Short mmCIF file of C-alpha atoms in Angstrom, two decimals:
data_model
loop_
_atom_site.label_atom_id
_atom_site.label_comp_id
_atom_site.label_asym_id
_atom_site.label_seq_id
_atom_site.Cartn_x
_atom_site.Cartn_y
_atom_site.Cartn_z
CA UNK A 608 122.97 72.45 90.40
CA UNK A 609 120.22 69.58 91.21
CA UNK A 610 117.07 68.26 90.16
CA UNK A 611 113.83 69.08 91.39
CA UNK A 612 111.04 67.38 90.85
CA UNK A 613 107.69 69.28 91.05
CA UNK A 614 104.41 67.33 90.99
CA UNK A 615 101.75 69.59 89.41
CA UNK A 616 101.57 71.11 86.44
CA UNK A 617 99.56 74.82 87.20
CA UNK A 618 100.42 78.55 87.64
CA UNK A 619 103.19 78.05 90.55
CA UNK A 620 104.68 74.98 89.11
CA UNK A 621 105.20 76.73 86.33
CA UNK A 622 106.44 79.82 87.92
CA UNK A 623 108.82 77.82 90.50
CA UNK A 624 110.27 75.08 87.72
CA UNK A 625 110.77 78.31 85.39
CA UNK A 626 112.68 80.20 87.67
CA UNK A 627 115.01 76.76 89.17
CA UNK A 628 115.49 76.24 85.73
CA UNK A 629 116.89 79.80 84.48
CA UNK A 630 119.20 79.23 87.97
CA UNK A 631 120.84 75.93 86.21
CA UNK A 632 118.72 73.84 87.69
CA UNK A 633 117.23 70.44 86.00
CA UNK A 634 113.43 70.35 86.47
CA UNK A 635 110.98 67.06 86.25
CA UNK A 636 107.58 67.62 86.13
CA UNK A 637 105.28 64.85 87.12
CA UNK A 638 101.36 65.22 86.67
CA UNK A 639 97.97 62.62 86.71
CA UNK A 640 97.95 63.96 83.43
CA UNK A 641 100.82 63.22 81.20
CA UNK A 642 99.98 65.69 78.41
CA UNK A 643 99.84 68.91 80.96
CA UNK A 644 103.39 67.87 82.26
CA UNK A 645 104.72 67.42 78.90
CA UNK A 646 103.41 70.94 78.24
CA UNK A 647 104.97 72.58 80.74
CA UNK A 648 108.17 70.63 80.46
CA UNK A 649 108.72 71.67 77.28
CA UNK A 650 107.57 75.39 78.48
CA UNK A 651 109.96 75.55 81.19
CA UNK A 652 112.73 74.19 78.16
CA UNK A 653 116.40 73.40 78.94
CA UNK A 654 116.73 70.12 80.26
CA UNK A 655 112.87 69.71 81.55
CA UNK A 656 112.11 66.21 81.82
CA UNK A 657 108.53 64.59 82.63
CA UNK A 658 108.10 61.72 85.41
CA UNK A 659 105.14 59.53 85.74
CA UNK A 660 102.89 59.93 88.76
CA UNK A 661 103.16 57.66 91.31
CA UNK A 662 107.16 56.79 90.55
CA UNK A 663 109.62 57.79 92.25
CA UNK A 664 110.80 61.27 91.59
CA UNK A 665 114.29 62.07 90.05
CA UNK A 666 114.87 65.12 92.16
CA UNK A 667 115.42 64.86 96.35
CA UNK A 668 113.23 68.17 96.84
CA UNK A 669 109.80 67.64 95.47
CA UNK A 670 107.70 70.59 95.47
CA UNK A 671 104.23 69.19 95.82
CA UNK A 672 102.10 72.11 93.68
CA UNK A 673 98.69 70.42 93.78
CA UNK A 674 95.61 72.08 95.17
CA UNK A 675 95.37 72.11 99.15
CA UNK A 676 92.18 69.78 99.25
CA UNK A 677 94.51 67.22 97.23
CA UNK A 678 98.19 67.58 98.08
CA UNK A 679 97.79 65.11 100.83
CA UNK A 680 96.25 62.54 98.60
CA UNK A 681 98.63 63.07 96.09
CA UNK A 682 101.58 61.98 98.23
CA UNK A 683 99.74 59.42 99.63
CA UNK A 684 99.42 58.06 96.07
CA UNK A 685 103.13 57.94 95.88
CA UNK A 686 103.71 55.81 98.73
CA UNK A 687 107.34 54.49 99.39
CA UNK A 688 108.49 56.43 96.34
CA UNK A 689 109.29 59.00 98.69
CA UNK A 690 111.14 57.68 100.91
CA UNK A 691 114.13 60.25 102.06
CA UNK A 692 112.57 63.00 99.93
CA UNK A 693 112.12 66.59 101.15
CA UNK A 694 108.29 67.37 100.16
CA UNK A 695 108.05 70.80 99.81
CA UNK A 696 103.98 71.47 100.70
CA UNK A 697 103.61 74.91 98.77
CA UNK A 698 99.24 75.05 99.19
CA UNK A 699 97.25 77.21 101.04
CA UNK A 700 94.12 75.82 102.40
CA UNK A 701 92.03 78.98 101.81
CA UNK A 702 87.86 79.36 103.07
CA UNK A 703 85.91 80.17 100.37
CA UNK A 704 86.24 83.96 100.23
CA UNK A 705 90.08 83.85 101.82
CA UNK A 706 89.02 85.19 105.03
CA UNK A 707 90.41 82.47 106.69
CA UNK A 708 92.04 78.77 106.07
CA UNK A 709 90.09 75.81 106.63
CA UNK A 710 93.11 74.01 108.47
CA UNK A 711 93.86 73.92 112.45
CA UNK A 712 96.65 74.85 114.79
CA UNK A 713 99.07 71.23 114.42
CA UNK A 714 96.76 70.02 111.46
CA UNK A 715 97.98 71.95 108.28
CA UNK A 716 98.28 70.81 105.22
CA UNK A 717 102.08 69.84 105.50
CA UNK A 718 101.46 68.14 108.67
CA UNK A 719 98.77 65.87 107.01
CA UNK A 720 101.23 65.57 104.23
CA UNK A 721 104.19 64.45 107.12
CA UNK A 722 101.39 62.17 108.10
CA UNK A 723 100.74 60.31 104.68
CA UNK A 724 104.46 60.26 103.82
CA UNK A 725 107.43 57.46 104.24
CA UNK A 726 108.86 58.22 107.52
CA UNK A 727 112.04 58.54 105.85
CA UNK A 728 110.39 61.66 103.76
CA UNK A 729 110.84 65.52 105.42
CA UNK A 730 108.22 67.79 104.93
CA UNK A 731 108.83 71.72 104.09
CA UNK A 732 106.35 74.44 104.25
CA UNK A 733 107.29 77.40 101.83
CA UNK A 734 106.16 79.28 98.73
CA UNK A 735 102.53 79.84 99.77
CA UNK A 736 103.11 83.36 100.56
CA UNK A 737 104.43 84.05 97.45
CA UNK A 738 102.33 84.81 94.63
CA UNK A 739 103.69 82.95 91.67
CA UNK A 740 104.05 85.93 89.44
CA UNK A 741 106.25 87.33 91.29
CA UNK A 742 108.13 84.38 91.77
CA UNK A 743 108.04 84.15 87.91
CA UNK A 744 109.59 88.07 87.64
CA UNK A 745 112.76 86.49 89.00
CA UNK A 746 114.01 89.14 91.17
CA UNK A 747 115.65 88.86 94.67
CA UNK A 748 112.81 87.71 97.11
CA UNK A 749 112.45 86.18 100.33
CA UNK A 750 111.23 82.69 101.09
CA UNK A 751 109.23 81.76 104.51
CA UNK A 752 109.72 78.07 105.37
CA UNK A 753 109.26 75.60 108.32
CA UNK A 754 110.33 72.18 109.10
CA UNK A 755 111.27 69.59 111.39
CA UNK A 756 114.18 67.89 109.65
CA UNK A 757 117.53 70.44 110.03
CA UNK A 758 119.34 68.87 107.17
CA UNK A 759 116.36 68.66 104.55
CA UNK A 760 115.89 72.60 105.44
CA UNK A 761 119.35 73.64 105.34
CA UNK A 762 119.08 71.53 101.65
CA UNK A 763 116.01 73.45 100.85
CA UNK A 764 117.73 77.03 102.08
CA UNK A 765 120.98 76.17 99.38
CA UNK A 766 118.64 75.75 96.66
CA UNK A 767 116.51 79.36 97.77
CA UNK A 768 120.02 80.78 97.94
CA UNK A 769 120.96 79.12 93.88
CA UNK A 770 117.74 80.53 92.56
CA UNK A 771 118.12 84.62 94.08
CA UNK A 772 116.09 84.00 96.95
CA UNK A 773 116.50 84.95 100.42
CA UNK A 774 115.35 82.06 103.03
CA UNK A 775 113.82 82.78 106.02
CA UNK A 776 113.46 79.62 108.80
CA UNK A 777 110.18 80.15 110.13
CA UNK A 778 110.40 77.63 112.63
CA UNK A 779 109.47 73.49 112.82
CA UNK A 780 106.54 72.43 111.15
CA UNK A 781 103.84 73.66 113.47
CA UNK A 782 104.81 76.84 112.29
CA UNK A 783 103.19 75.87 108.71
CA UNK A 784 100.02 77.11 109.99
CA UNK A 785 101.49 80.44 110.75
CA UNK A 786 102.21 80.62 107.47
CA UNK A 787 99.05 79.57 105.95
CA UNK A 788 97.58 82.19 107.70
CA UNK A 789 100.59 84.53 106.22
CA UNK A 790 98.69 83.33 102.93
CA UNK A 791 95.59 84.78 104.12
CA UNK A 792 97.75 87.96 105.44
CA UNK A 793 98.91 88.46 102.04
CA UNK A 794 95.78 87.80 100.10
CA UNK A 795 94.22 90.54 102.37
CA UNK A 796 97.13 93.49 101.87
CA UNK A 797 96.89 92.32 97.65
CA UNK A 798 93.03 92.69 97.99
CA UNK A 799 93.78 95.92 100.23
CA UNK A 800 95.91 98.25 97.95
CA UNK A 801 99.50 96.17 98.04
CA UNK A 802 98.54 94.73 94.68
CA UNK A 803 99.11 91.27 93.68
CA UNK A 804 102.85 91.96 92.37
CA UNK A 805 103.75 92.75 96.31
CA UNK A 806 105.78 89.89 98.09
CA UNK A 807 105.91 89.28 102.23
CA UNK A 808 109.28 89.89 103.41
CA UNK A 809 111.64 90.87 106.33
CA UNK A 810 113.60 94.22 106.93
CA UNK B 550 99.71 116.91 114.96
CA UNK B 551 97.14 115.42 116.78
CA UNK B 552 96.94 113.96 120.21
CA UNK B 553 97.09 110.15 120.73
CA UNK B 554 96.55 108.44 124.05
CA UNK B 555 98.02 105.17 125.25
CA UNK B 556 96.46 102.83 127.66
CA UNK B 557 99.60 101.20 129.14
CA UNK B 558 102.62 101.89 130.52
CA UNK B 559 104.87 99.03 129.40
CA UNK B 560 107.75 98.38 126.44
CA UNK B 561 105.21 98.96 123.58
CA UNK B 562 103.52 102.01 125.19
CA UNK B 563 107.21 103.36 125.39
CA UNK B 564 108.15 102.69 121.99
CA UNK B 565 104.85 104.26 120.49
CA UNK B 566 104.40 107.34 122.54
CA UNK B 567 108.20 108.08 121.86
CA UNK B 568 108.22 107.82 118.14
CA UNK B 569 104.71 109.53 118.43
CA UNK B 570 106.41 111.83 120.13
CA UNK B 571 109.58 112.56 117.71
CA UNK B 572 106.99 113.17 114.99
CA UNK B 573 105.48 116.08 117.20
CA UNK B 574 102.41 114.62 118.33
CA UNK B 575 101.38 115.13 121.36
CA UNK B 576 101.10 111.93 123.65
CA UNK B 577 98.68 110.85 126.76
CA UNK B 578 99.82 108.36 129.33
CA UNK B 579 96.49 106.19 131.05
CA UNK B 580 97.45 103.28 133.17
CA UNK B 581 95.73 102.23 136.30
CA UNK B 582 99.16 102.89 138.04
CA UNK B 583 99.49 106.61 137.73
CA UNK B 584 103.18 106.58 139.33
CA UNK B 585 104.18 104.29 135.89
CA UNK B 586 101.80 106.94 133.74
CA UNK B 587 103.74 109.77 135.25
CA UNK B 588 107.30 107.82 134.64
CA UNK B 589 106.67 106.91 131.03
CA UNK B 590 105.65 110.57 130.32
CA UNK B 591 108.32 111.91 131.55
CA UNK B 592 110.42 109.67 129.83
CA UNK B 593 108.60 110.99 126.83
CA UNK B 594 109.10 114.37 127.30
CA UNK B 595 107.80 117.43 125.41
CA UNK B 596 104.24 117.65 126.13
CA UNK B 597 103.19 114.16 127.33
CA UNK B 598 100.96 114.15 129.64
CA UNK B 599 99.11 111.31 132.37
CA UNK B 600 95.79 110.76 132.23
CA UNK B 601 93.46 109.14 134.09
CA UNK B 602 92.21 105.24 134.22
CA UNK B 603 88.60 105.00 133.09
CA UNK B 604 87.93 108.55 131.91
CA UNK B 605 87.61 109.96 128.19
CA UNK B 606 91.13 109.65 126.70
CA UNK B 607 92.23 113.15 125.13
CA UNK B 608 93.44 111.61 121.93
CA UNK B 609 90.66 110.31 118.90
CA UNK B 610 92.90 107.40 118.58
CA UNK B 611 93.39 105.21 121.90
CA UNK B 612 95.89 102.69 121.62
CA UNK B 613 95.18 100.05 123.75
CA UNK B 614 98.90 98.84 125.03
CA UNK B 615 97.95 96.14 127.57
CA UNK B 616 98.82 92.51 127.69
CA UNK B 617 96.18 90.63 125.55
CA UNK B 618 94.34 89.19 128.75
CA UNK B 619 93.43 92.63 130.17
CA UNK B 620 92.96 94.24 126.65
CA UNK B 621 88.82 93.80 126.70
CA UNK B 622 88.25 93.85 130.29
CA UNK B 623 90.77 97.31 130.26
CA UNK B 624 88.63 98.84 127.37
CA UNK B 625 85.23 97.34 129.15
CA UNK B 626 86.09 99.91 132.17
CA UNK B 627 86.39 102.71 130.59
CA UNK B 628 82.66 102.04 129.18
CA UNK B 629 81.05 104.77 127.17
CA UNK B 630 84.20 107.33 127.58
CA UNK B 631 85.52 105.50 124.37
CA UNK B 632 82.44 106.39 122.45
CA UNK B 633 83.66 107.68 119.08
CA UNK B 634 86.93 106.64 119.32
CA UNK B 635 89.43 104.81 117.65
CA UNK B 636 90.63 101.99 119.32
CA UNK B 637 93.98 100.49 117.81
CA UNK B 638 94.25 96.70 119.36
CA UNK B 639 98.39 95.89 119.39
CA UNK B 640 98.10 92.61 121.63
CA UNK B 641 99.42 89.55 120.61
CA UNK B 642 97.57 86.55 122.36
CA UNK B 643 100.75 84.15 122.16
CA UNK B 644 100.39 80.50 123.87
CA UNK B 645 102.68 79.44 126.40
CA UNK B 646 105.64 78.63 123.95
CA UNK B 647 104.38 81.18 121.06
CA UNK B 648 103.70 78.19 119.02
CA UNK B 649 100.10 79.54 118.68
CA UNK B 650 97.80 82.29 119.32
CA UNK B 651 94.77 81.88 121.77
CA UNK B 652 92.32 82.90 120.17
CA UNK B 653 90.43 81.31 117.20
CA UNK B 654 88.78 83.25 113.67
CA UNK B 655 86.23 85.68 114.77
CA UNK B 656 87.13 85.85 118.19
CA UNK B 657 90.52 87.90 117.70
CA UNK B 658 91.25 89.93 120.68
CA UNK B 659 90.36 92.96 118.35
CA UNK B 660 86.87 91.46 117.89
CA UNK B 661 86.62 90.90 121.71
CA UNK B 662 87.35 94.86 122.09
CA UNK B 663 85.14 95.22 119.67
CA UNK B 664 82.56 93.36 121.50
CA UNK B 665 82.67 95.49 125.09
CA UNK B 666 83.53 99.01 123.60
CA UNK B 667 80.91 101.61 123.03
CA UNK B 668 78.94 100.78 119.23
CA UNK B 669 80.50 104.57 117.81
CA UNK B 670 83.80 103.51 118.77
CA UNK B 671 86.07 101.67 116.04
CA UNK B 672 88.57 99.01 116.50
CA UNK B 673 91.82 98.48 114.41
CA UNK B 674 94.36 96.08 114.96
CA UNK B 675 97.96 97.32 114.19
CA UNK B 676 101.59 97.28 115.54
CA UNK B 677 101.35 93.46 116.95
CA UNK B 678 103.81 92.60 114.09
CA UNK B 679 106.48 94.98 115.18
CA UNK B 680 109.22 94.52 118.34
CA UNK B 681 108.87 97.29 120.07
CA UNK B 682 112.72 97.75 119.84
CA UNK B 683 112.38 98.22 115.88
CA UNK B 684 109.11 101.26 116.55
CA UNK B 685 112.09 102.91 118.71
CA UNK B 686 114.47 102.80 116.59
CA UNK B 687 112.43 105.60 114.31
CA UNK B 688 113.79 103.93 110.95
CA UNK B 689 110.50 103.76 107.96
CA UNK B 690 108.46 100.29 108.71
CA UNK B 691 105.93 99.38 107.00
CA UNK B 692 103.06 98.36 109.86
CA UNK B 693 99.85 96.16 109.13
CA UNK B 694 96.58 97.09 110.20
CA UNK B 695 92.90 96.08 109.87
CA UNK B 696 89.64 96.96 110.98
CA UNK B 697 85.85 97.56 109.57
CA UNK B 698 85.35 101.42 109.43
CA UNK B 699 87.11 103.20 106.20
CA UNK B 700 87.35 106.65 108.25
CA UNK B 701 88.70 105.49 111.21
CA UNK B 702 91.23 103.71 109.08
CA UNK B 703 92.01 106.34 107.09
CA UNK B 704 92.96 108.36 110.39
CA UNK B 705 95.23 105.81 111.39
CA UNK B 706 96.89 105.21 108.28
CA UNK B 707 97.79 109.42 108.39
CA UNK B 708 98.71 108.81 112.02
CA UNK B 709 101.39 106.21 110.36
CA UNK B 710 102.45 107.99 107.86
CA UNK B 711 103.31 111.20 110.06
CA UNK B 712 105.72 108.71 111.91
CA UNK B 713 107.55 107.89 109.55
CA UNK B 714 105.67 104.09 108.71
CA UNK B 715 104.30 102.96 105.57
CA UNK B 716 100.34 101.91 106.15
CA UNK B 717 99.31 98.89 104.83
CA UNK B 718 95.78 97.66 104.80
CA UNK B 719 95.33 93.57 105.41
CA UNK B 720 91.81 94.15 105.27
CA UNK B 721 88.30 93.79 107.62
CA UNK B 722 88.38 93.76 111.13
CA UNK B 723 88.06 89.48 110.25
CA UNK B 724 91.75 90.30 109.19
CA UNK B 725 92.96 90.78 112.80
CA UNK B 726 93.26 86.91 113.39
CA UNK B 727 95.62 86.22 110.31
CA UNK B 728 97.83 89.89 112.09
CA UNK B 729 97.68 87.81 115.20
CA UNK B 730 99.11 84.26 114.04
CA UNK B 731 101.63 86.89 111.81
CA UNK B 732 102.50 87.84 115.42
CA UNK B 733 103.86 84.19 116.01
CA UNK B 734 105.24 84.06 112.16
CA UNK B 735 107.48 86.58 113.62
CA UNK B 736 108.61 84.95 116.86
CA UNK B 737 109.44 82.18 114.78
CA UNK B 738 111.52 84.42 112.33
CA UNK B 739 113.25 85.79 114.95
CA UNK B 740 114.08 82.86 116.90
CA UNK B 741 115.23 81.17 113.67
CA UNK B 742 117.88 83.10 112.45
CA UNK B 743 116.19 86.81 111.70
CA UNK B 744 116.90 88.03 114.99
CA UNK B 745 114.57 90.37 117.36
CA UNK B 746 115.64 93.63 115.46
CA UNK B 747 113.99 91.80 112.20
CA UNK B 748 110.43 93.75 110.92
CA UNK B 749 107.81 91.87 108.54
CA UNK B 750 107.14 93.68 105.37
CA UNK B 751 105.91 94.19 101.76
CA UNK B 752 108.45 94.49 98.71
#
């Protein structure tokens, strides 16, 4: 059992603080508006707590659940508040009609987050292939991430495990733009007769 | 039962003609080295047969089993013999270290096929997702594909389904870039822990 600290207060913080939460887990919730994060604290229940942006987060994983165009800005805003925290970068920097993401090969969003973070902090890619519905149904599921740091992922893989999913190390952090274009793979099969309950995974 | 013809005579080629095979299709060998076309259909068995570099394929659905390199200038030789046909585009245009793909968004190697084939053939991309070791092992996969023309991807999905592999539809022939960088999503399961017998999927 740990805290996690998830900045953002929309559709997969709510779906990812639910489900760490129903695992034992104690969940903060930090948003640039108080009154959203209170909302979904006391949503999510149990011991739910709210943080104020810009502080430094109870939790040593902090899922950053902002909008792509912002997540980067958003860390940025926390400065040395960060320092030694895994960031878990959860967006997917989508073109307007999701034919394609509007990020490069060694510039995706977690690598501009890497770049606006303490040096101290790690930086995770998962979640983004992973609609958060089905997150939300809380059945066994597995998890695509990518990272540089080996102890912040092996962290990040114990707390998958806690919360009944399976993780799957996709690689260092270059592979995050893989996976943002496994967001745009997904989007595609969901748009393309999988539906938008159906989940990426490995056989 | 229908006849499918490979262009290639390598690992992949093997693996598809086989299973092809099993499922009682009939299977044509092209490669521009007829002593490898003649090997791999033996290998095959049953009724493979070798045909020949440049002519019209006997099979409506070509699958184009070259390295990604050769893929367009292979399917640019056999000029206006593909007309009508369906061209399924397995390459996987890997980067020195498999970090990335070479290619960029509407220049897939699909697209590039696309580009040089005859305008009444159609181009799908499938089967770049899969180790050829896991097609061979003739257990149910579920196998990505995309392209632009609803018939010709209706064949293919049937062509699936008669091997024993669940179609699933990622969308346009646009689509073929996000199968491609899935293609290194994969390397970078498998080298992290999922192994080279591992196969992406939908739950």
């Amino acid at each position: 059992m740990t805290t996690i600290s998830i900045i953002g207060s929309g559709n997969m913080a709510d779906a990812i603080g639910t489900r760490a939460a129903k695992h034992g887990h104690t969940v903060e919730i930090i948003s640039r508006n108080p009154a959203k994060a209170e909302a979904l604290a006391q949503r999510i229940g149990g011991r739910a707590s709210v943080g104020t942006f810009g502080s430094r987060p109870a939790g040593e994983i902090v899922i950053v659940a902002v909008l792509f165009a912002g997540a980067a800005d958003a860390v940025a805003q926390f400065g040395e508040s960060l320092a030694g925290k895994t960031l878990v970068d959860i967006s997917n920097p989508f073109n307007d009609d999701a034919s394609g993401v509007v990020t490069t090969p060694g510039d995706s969003v977690s690598e501009r987050i890497a770049k606006v973070a303490p040096e101290s902090a790690h930086v995770v890619k998962a979640f983004n292939t992973i609609f958060g519905g089905v997150i939300a149904r809380d059945e066994p599921l597995d998890v695509f991430f990518a990272g540089d740091d080996v102890a912040a992922k092996a962290e990040f893989a114990a707390l998958l495990s806690s919360m009944g999913m399976r993780p799957l190390d996709a690689g260092g952090l270059g592979a995050a733009h893989a996976l943002e274009w496994a967001g745009i793979l997904l989007m595609g099969l969901a748009n393309n007769g999988a539906g938008f309950g159906s989940a990426l995974g490995v056989k």
